[in-house]
Amino acid sequence: MKKLSSALAAGALALSGAAIAADSSDPIVIPIHNWSSQIVMSHAVGQMLEEMGNSVEFITTDSQAVYESVRLGDVTFELEVWEGAFGASFREALEKGGLHDAGDHDAVTREDWWYPMWTKEACPGLPSWEALNDCAELFATAETGGKGRYLDGPVDWLKHGKERVEALGMDFVVINAGSAAALWAEIGSAEKDKRPVVVFNWTPNFAEAVWPGEFVEFPEWEDGCDKDPAKGPNPDALYDCGNPASGYLKKAAWDGMKDKWPAAYKLLTEISFTNPQIAEMAKFVDTDEMEPEEAASAWLEANEDVWKPWVEASM
Ligand code: TMO
């Protein structure tokens, strides 16, 4: 892993041995999931923690089950709690106890059905979901039997696309992508002949700089739409709402972190990334094809003014 020793040697940070000793020498366990910003951010924060003298360990985990792991202390924190994808698992773990909300990032998030702008030329009523449904045939493929194809996110993001199609009576077949890369491949291949396409996407992400596009407007999210059939337009179904259009992006911590690694915990609470910062982390990997560790080092080198004050405030 590339070190930021040059920055530190310059004396920008006054490392105090006493402050470092306050944190346990056990490794802080950081979970890694299957989308680029989360992977790069996790490595960037891991590198900050190492510069503070902590030991870190990365573990690849399911992005829903991770909340149970944080709650039990098997994993120390989660840096990207997206309201749309993980709000339900996060709330469930909160209720059981053992994990807590360690603060919001500055970023405002949205995750939902999305199309690149050329799609709107073929289906001018967009972004309304009813207009999309009236155009369903435009999205048909050999495997969807006359219905539209919607490429949803990987299964572990629990986007409930199938339930939404059923709840709203849509003429779409929902297919789960095997990976985030499969989503970008679908948009990329449609781009050549400007084929209409609708896929799961989110913001902040690198994709918005590559393909101008819009989210489909579904019935507005209401709290409880995933728990109470009465919420949303279909009185008998769950998931008949879009995801939150201005969702949060939170950090979650194991309750024991504060006492075991107080300086690292302080850093976690100081951290707050913006939409452009998160989009850039993803871009380094998805557009520039860097390895995640390398992307994290590059991001830290270019943004010392952003993260150094967080580290300084934590030591
Ligand atoms: C959880 N994600 C940002 C991929 O939608």
Short mmCIF file of C-alpha atoms and ligand atoms in Angstrom, two decimals:
data_model
loop_
_atom_site.label_atom_id
_atom_site.label_comp_id
_atom_site.label_asym_id
_atom_site.label_seq_id
_atom_site.Cartn_x
_atom_site.Cartn_y
_atom_site.Cartn_z
CA MET A 1 0.00 0.00 0.00
CA LYS A 2 1.35 3.42 -0.98
CA LYS A 3 2.17 5.53 2.04
CA LEU A 4 1.53 9.20 2.51
CA SER A 5 4.85 9.56 4.28
CA SER A 6 5.92 12.56 2.21
CA ALA A 7 2.93 14.54 3.40
CA LEU A 8 3.60 13.49 6.95
CA ALA A 9 7.34 14.09 6.79
CA ALA A 10 6.54 17.64 5.77
CA GLY A 11 5.35 18.04 9.32
CA ALA A 12 1.78 18.83 8.44
CA LEU A 13 0.63 16.46 11.14
CA ALA A 14 2.05 16.47 14.61
CA LEU A 15 1.73 12.83 15.64
CA SER A 16 1.58 12.42 19.38
CA GLY A 17 2.73 9.07 20.75
CA ALA A 18 0.46 9.44 23.75
CA ALA A 19 -2.64 9.97 21.63
CA ILE A 20 -1.83 7.00 19.40
CA ALA A 21 -1.38 4.71 22.40
CA ALA A 22 -4.98 5.33 23.37
CA ASP A 23 -6.23 3.15 20.52
CA SER A 24 -6.07 -0.63 20.79
CA SER A 25 -3.45 -2.27 18.57
CA ASP A 26 -6.02 -4.82 17.41
CA PRO A 27 -6.91 -4.34 13.76
CA ILE A 28 -9.92 -2.18 12.93
CA VAL A 29 -12.03 -4.33 10.60
CA ILE A 30 -13.34 -2.44 7.55
CA PRO A 31 -15.96 -4.07 5.28
CA ILE A 32 -15.68 -3.93 1.48
CA HIS A 33 -18.71 -4.31 -0.81
CA ASN A 34 -19.42 -4.45 -4.54
CA TRP A 35 -19.53 -0.86 -5.80
CA SER A 36 -16.52 1.35 -6.42
CA SER A 37 -17.03 4.41 -4.22
CA GLN A 38 -17.49 2.21 -1.15
CA ILE A 39 -14.35 0.26 -1.91
CA VAL A 40 -12.21 3.33 -2.58
CA MET A 41 -13.61 5.26 0.40
CA SER A 42 -12.95 2.30 2.68
CA HIS A 43 -9.32 2.14 1.54
CA ALA A 44 -8.92 5.92 1.82
CA VAL A 45 -10.18 5.87 5.40
CA GLY A 46 -8.08 2.76 6.10
CA GLN A 47 -5.00 4.68 4.94
CA MET A 48 -5.94 7.63 7.18
CA LEU A 49 -6.23 5.24 10.13
CA GLU A 50 -2.86 3.67 9.34
CA GLU A 51 -1.26 7.10 9.24
CA MET A 52 -2.69 7.65 12.72
CA GLY A 53 -0.90 4.48 13.85
CA ASN A 54 -3.84 2.09 13.76
CA SER A 55 -3.82 -1.35 12.27
CA VAL A 56 -6.60 -2.11 9.77
CA GLU A 57 -7.94 -5.21 8.10
CA PHE A 58 -10.32 -5.37 5.11
CA ILE A 59 -13.00 -7.99 4.76
CA THR A 60 -15.31 -8.49 1.78
CA THR A 61 -18.87 -8.85 3.03
CA ASP A 62 -22.48 -8.91 1.89
CA SER A 63 -23.80 -5.34 1.93
CA GLN A 64 -26.96 -6.22 3.94
CA ALA A 65 -25.50 -8.78 6.38
CA VAL A 66 -22.78 -6.28 7.28
CA TYR A 67 -25.15 -4.48 9.68
CA GLU A 68 -25.43 -7.61 11.78
CA SER A 69 -21.61 -7.92 11.69
CA VAL A 70 -21.14 -4.32 12.84
CA ARG A 71 -23.73 -4.80 15.58
CA LEU A 72 -21.80 -7.81 16.90
CA GLY A 73 -18.43 -6.05 16.61
CA ASP A 74 -17.06 -8.50 14.01
CA VAL A 75 -16.76 -5.49 11.71
CA THR A 76 -15.90 -2.10 13.23
CA PHE A 77 -17.87 0.33 11.03
CA GLU A 78 -19.61 0.88 7.70
CA LEU A 79 -18.79 4.01 5.71
CA GLU A 80 -21.64 4.01 3.16
CA VAL A 81 -25.10 3.41 4.59
CA TRP A 82 -27.27 4.37 1.59
CA GLU A 83 -30.82 5.09 2.69
CA GLY A 84 -32.45 3.46 -0.34
CA ALA A 85 -30.55 0.17 -0.37
CA PHE A 86 -29.63 -0.31 3.27
CA GLY A 87 -31.99 1.82 5.36
CA ALA A 88 -34.11 -1.21 6.30
CA SER A 89 -31.17 -3.42 7.38
CA PHE A 90 -29.58 -0.51 9.24
CA ARG A 91 -32.81 0.29 11.13
CA GLU A 92 -33.30 -3.37 12.00
CA ALA A 93 -29.77 -3.61 13.46
CA LEU A 94 -30.28 -0.32 15.34
CA GLU A 95 -33.37 -1.75 16.99
CA LYS A 96 -31.52 -4.90 18.06
CA GLY A 97 -28.68 -2.78 19.51
CA GLY A 98 -24.90 -2.88 19.34
CA LEU A 99 -24.46 -0.44 16.47
CA HIS A 100 -25.21 3.26 16.19
CA ASP A 101 -25.50 6.12 13.73
CA ALA A 102 -22.04 7.75 13.54
CA GLY A 103 -23.26 10.73 11.53
CA ASP A 104 -24.19 11.72 7.99
CA HIS A 105 -21.94 12.50 5.08
CA ASP A 106 -22.62 15.81 3.38
CA ALA A 107 -23.70 13.80 0.30
CA VAL A 108 -27.36 13.53 -0.73
CA THR A 109 -28.11 10.24 -2.42
CA ARG A 110 -30.61 8.72 -4.82
CA GLU A 111 -30.85 5.14 -6.07
CA ASP A 112 -33.49 4.08 -8.55
CA TRP A 113 -34.53 3.07 -12.06
CA TRP A 114 -32.54 5.31 -14.42
CA TYR A 115 -32.13 5.85 -18.18
CA PRO A 116 -29.53 7.59 -20.36
CA MET A 117 -30.97 10.68 -22.09
CA TRP A 118 -31.27 9.10 -25.57
CA THR A 119 -33.98 6.85 -24.12
CA LYS A 120 -36.23 9.88 -23.66
CA GLU A 121 -36.21 10.58 -27.41
CA ALA A 122 -37.89 7.21 -27.94
CA CYS A 123 -40.22 7.62 -24.94
CA PRO A 124 -40.92 11.36 -24.59
CA GLY A 125 -43.33 11.02 -21.63
CA LEU A 126 -40.41 10.16 -19.35
CA PRO A 127 -39.49 10.54 -16.50
CA SER A 128 -42.96 9.46 -15.28
CA TRP A 129 -43.20 5.75 -14.44
CA GLU A 130 -46.60 5.50 -16.16
CA ALA A 131 -45.05 6.86 -19.37
CA LEU A 132 -42.22 4.36 -19.00
CA ASN A 133 -44.76 1.59 -18.64
CA ASP A 134 -46.63 2.74 -21.75
CA CYS A 135 -43.31 2.40 -23.61
CA ALA A 136 -42.52 -1.04 -22.14
CA GLU A 137 -42.32 -2.69 -25.58
CA LEU A 138 -39.41 -0.44 -26.52
CA PHE A 139 -37.38 -2.20 -23.84
CA ALA A 140 -38.35 -5.76 -24.86
CA THR A 141 -35.63 -8.29 -25.68
CA ALA A 142 -35.68 -11.91 -26.83
CA GLU A 143 -35.69 -13.07 -23.21
CA THR A 144 -38.52 -10.83 -21.95
CA GLY A 145 -41.38 -12.01 -24.20
CA GLY A 146 -42.80 -8.63 -25.24
CA LYS A 147 -42.37 -7.04 -21.82
CA GLY A 148 -39.72 -4.44 -21.09
CA ARG A 149 -36.36 -5.41 -19.64
CA TYR A 150 -35.20 -3.66 -16.50
CA LEU A 151 -31.70 -4.46 -15.31
CA ASP A 152 -31.75 -4.15 -11.54
CA GLY A 153 -28.73 -4.07 -9.21
CA PRO A 154 -27.04 -7.18 -7.83
CA VAL A 155 -29.31 -9.24 -5.56
CA ASP A 156 -27.64 -8.19 -2.29
CA TRP A 157 -28.64 -4.56 -2.79
CA LEU A 158 -32.27 -5.69 -2.23
CA LYS A 159 -33.81 -3.17 -4.58
CA HIS A 160 -37.13 -5.05 -4.70
CA GLY A 161 -37.57 -4.33 -8.42
CA LYS A 162 -39.74 -7.41 -8.94
CA GLU A 163 -42.02 -6.43 -6.05
CA ARG A 164 -42.33 -2.91 -7.41
CA VAL A 165 -43.26 -4.13 -10.90
CA GLU A 166 -45.93 -6.34 -9.38
CA ALA A 167 -47.23 -3.71 -6.95
CA LEU A 168 -47.63 -1.12 -9.72
CA GLY A 169 -48.81 -3.57 -12.40
CA MET A 170 -45.95 -2.82 -14.78
CA ASP A 171 -45.17 -4.67 -18.02
CA PHE A 172 -41.53 -5.19 -17.15
CA VAL A 173 -39.34 -8.18 -16.42
CA VAL A 174 -36.74 -7.51 -13.73
CA ILE A 175 -33.31 -9.06 -14.14
CA ASN A 176 -30.61 -8.72 -11.48
CA ALA A 177 -27.18 -7.72 -12.72
CA GLY A 178 -24.36 -9.99 -11.54
CA SER A 179 -22.20 -6.98 -10.71
CA ALA A 180 -22.10 -3.19 -10.95
CA ALA A 181 -19.89 -3.62 -14.03
CA ALA A 182 -22.77 -5.39 -15.79
CA LEU A 183 -24.88 -2.22 -15.39
CA TRP A 184 -22.20 -0.08 -17.06
CA ALA A 185 -21.79 -2.66 -19.83
CA GLU A 186 -25.54 -2.53 -20.52
CA ILE A 187 -25.53 1.27 -20.85
CA GLY A 188 -22.32 1.20 -22.90
CA SER A 189 -23.64 -1.32 -25.41
CA ALA A 190 -26.95 0.57 -25.77
CA GLU A 191 -25.04 3.78 -26.45
CA LYS A 192 -23.70 2.67 -29.83
CA ASP A 193 -27.11 2.61 -31.54
CA LYS A 194 -28.90 4.76 -28.94
CA ARG A 195 -31.09 1.83 -27.92
CA PRO A 196 -33.60 2.68 -25.17
CA VAL A 197 -32.50 1.14 -21.91
CA VAL A 198 -33.52 1.36 -18.25
CA VAL A 199 -31.19 0.16 -15.49
CA PHE A 200 -30.59 0.62 -11.78
CA ASN A 201 -28.25 3.52 -11.07
CA TRP A 202 -27.43 5.93 -8.27
CA THR A 203 -25.90 9.26 -7.39
CA PRO A 204 -23.19 10.17 -6.43
CA ASN A 205 -21.53 7.95 -9.00
CA PHE A 206 -19.04 8.23 -11.87
CA ALA A 207 -21.83 7.45 -14.35
CA GLU A 208 -23.40 10.91 -14.23
CA ALA A 209 -20.26 12.43 -15.78
CA VAL A 210 -20.20 9.82 -18.56
CA TRP A 211 -23.88 9.44 -19.53
CA PRO A 212 -26.31 12.30 -18.92
CA GLY A 213 -29.57 10.74 -17.79
CA GLU A 214 -32.52 10.87 -15.41
CA PHE A 215 -34.17 8.81 -12.74
CA VAL A 216 -37.67 7.49 -13.43
CA GLU A 217 -40.19 9.29 -11.20
CA PHE A 218 -42.15 6.68 -9.27
CA PRO A 219 -44.78 7.45 -6.62
CA GLU A 220 -42.88 9.43 -4.02
CA TRP A 221 -41.22 7.47 -1.20
CA GLU A 222 -43.18 7.46 2.07
CA ASP A 223 -41.66 6.16 5.30
CA GLY A 224 -42.98 2.65 5.81
CA CYS A 225 -43.54 1.92 2.11
CA ASP A 226 -41.44 -1.23 2.65
CA LYS A 227 -43.33 -2.28 5.78
CA ASP A 228 -46.95 -1.09 5.56
CA PRO A 229 -49.08 -1.96 2.51
CA ALA A 230 -51.27 1.11 3.19
CA LYS A 231 -48.35 3.37 2.22
CA GLY A 232 -48.02 4.17 -1.47
CA PRO A 233 -50.74 4.07 -4.16
CA ASN A 234 -51.44 0.30 -4.00
CA PRO A 235 -53.23 -0.31 -0.66
CA ASP A 236 -52.42 -4.03 -0.77
CA ALA A 237 -48.72 -4.02 -1.63
CA LEU A 238 -45.32 -3.11 -0.28
CA TYR A 239 -42.62 -1.44 -2.42
CA ASP A 240 -45.10 0.58 -4.50
CA CYS A 241 -42.97 3.74 -4.04
CA GLY A 242 -39.74 5.02 -5.52
CA ASN A 243 -36.64 5.15 -3.34
CA PRO A 244 -36.05 8.37 -1.36
CA ALA A 245 -35.17 11.10 -3.89
CA SER A 246 -32.98 12.95 -1.36
CA GLY A 247 -31.64 10.07 0.66
CA TYR A 248 -29.03 10.11 3.38
CA LEU A 249 -25.57 8.60 3.32
CA LYS A 250 -24.60 7.63 6.85
CA LYS A 251 -21.72 6.09 8.72
CA ALA A 252 -22.52 3.30 11.18
CA ALA A 253 -20.28 2.17 14.04
CA TRP A 254 -20.05 -0.75 16.44
CA ASP A 255 -20.92 0.61 19.92
CA GLY A 256 -17.63 -0.73 21.31
CA MET A 257 -15.48 1.22 18.85
CA LYS A 258 -15.59 4.42 20.88
CA ASP A 259 -13.84 2.82 23.87
CA LYS A 260 -11.52 0.44 22.04
CA TRP A 261 -10.26 2.90 19.40
CA PRO A 262 -11.21 6.41 20.63
CA ALA A 263 -9.05 8.34 18.16
CA ALA A 264 -10.22 6.22 15.23
CA TYR A 265 -13.80 6.68 16.38
CA LYS A 266 -13.31 10.44 16.50
CA LEU A 267 -11.99 10.30 12.94
CA LEU A 268 -15.06 8.34 11.86
CA THR A 269 -17.34 11.03 13.28
CA GLU A 270 -15.30 13.81 11.62
CA ILE A 271 -15.47 12.23 8.16
CA SER A 272 -18.00 13.73 5.76
CA PHE A 273 -17.68 13.28 2.01
CA THR A 274 -19.57 15.32 -0.58
CA ASN A 275 -21.29 14.17 -3.79
CA PRO A 276 -18.40 15.29 -6.07
CA GLN A 277 -15.79 13.64 -3.82
CA ILE A 278 -17.64 10.32 -3.86
CA ALA A 279 -18.24 10.51 -7.62
CA GLU A 280 -14.51 11.09 -8.11
CA MET A 281 -13.57 8.06 -5.99
CA ALA A 282 -15.77 5.90 -8.24
CA LYS A 283 -14.39 7.52 -11.40
CA PHE A 284 -10.80 6.63 -10.52
CA VAL A 285 -11.79 2.96 -10.66
CA ASP A 286 -14.67 2.79 -13.16
CA THR A 287 -13.36 5.27 -15.74
CA ASP A 288 -9.63 5.50 -15.07
CA GLU A 289 -9.29 1.77 -14.25
CA MET A 290 -7.11 2.23 -11.17
CA GLU A 291 -6.92 -0.46 -8.49
CA PRO A 292 -8.97 0.57 -5.43
CA GLU A 293 -5.93 0.99 -3.12
CA GLU A 294 -4.18 3.06 -5.77
CA ALA A 295 -7.35 5.15 -6.30
CA ALA A 296 -7.55 5.75 -2.55
CA SER A 297 -3.91 6.92 -2.38
CA ALA A 298 -4.40 9.17 -5.42
CA TRP A 299 -7.55 10.65 -3.91
CA LEU A 300 -5.80 11.33 -0.59
CA GLU A 301 -2.80 12.92 -2.29
CA ALA A 302 -5.03 15.26 -4.27
CA ASN A 303 -7.29 16.16 -1.34
CA GLU A 304 -5.07 16.71 1.68
CA ASP A 305 -6.95 19.90 2.51
CA VAL A 306 -10.11 17.80 2.92
CA TRP A 307 -8.95 14.94 5.14
CA LYS A 308 -5.96 16.24 7.08
CA PRO A 309 -8.12 18.44 9.30
CA TRP A 310 -10.19 15.36 10.18
CA VAL A 311 -7.07 13.47 11.26
CA GLU A 312 -5.72 16.48 13.15
CA ALA A 313 -9.00 16.87 15.01
CA SER A 314 -8.86 13.20 16.02
CA MET A 315 -5.40 12.97 17.60
C1 TMO B 1 -25.84 0.81 -2.88
N1 TMO B 1 -25.67 1.51 -4.16
C2 TMO B 1 -24.98 2.78 -3.98
C3 TMO B 1 -24.88 0.67 -5.08
O1 TMO B 1 -26.89 1.72 -4.68
#
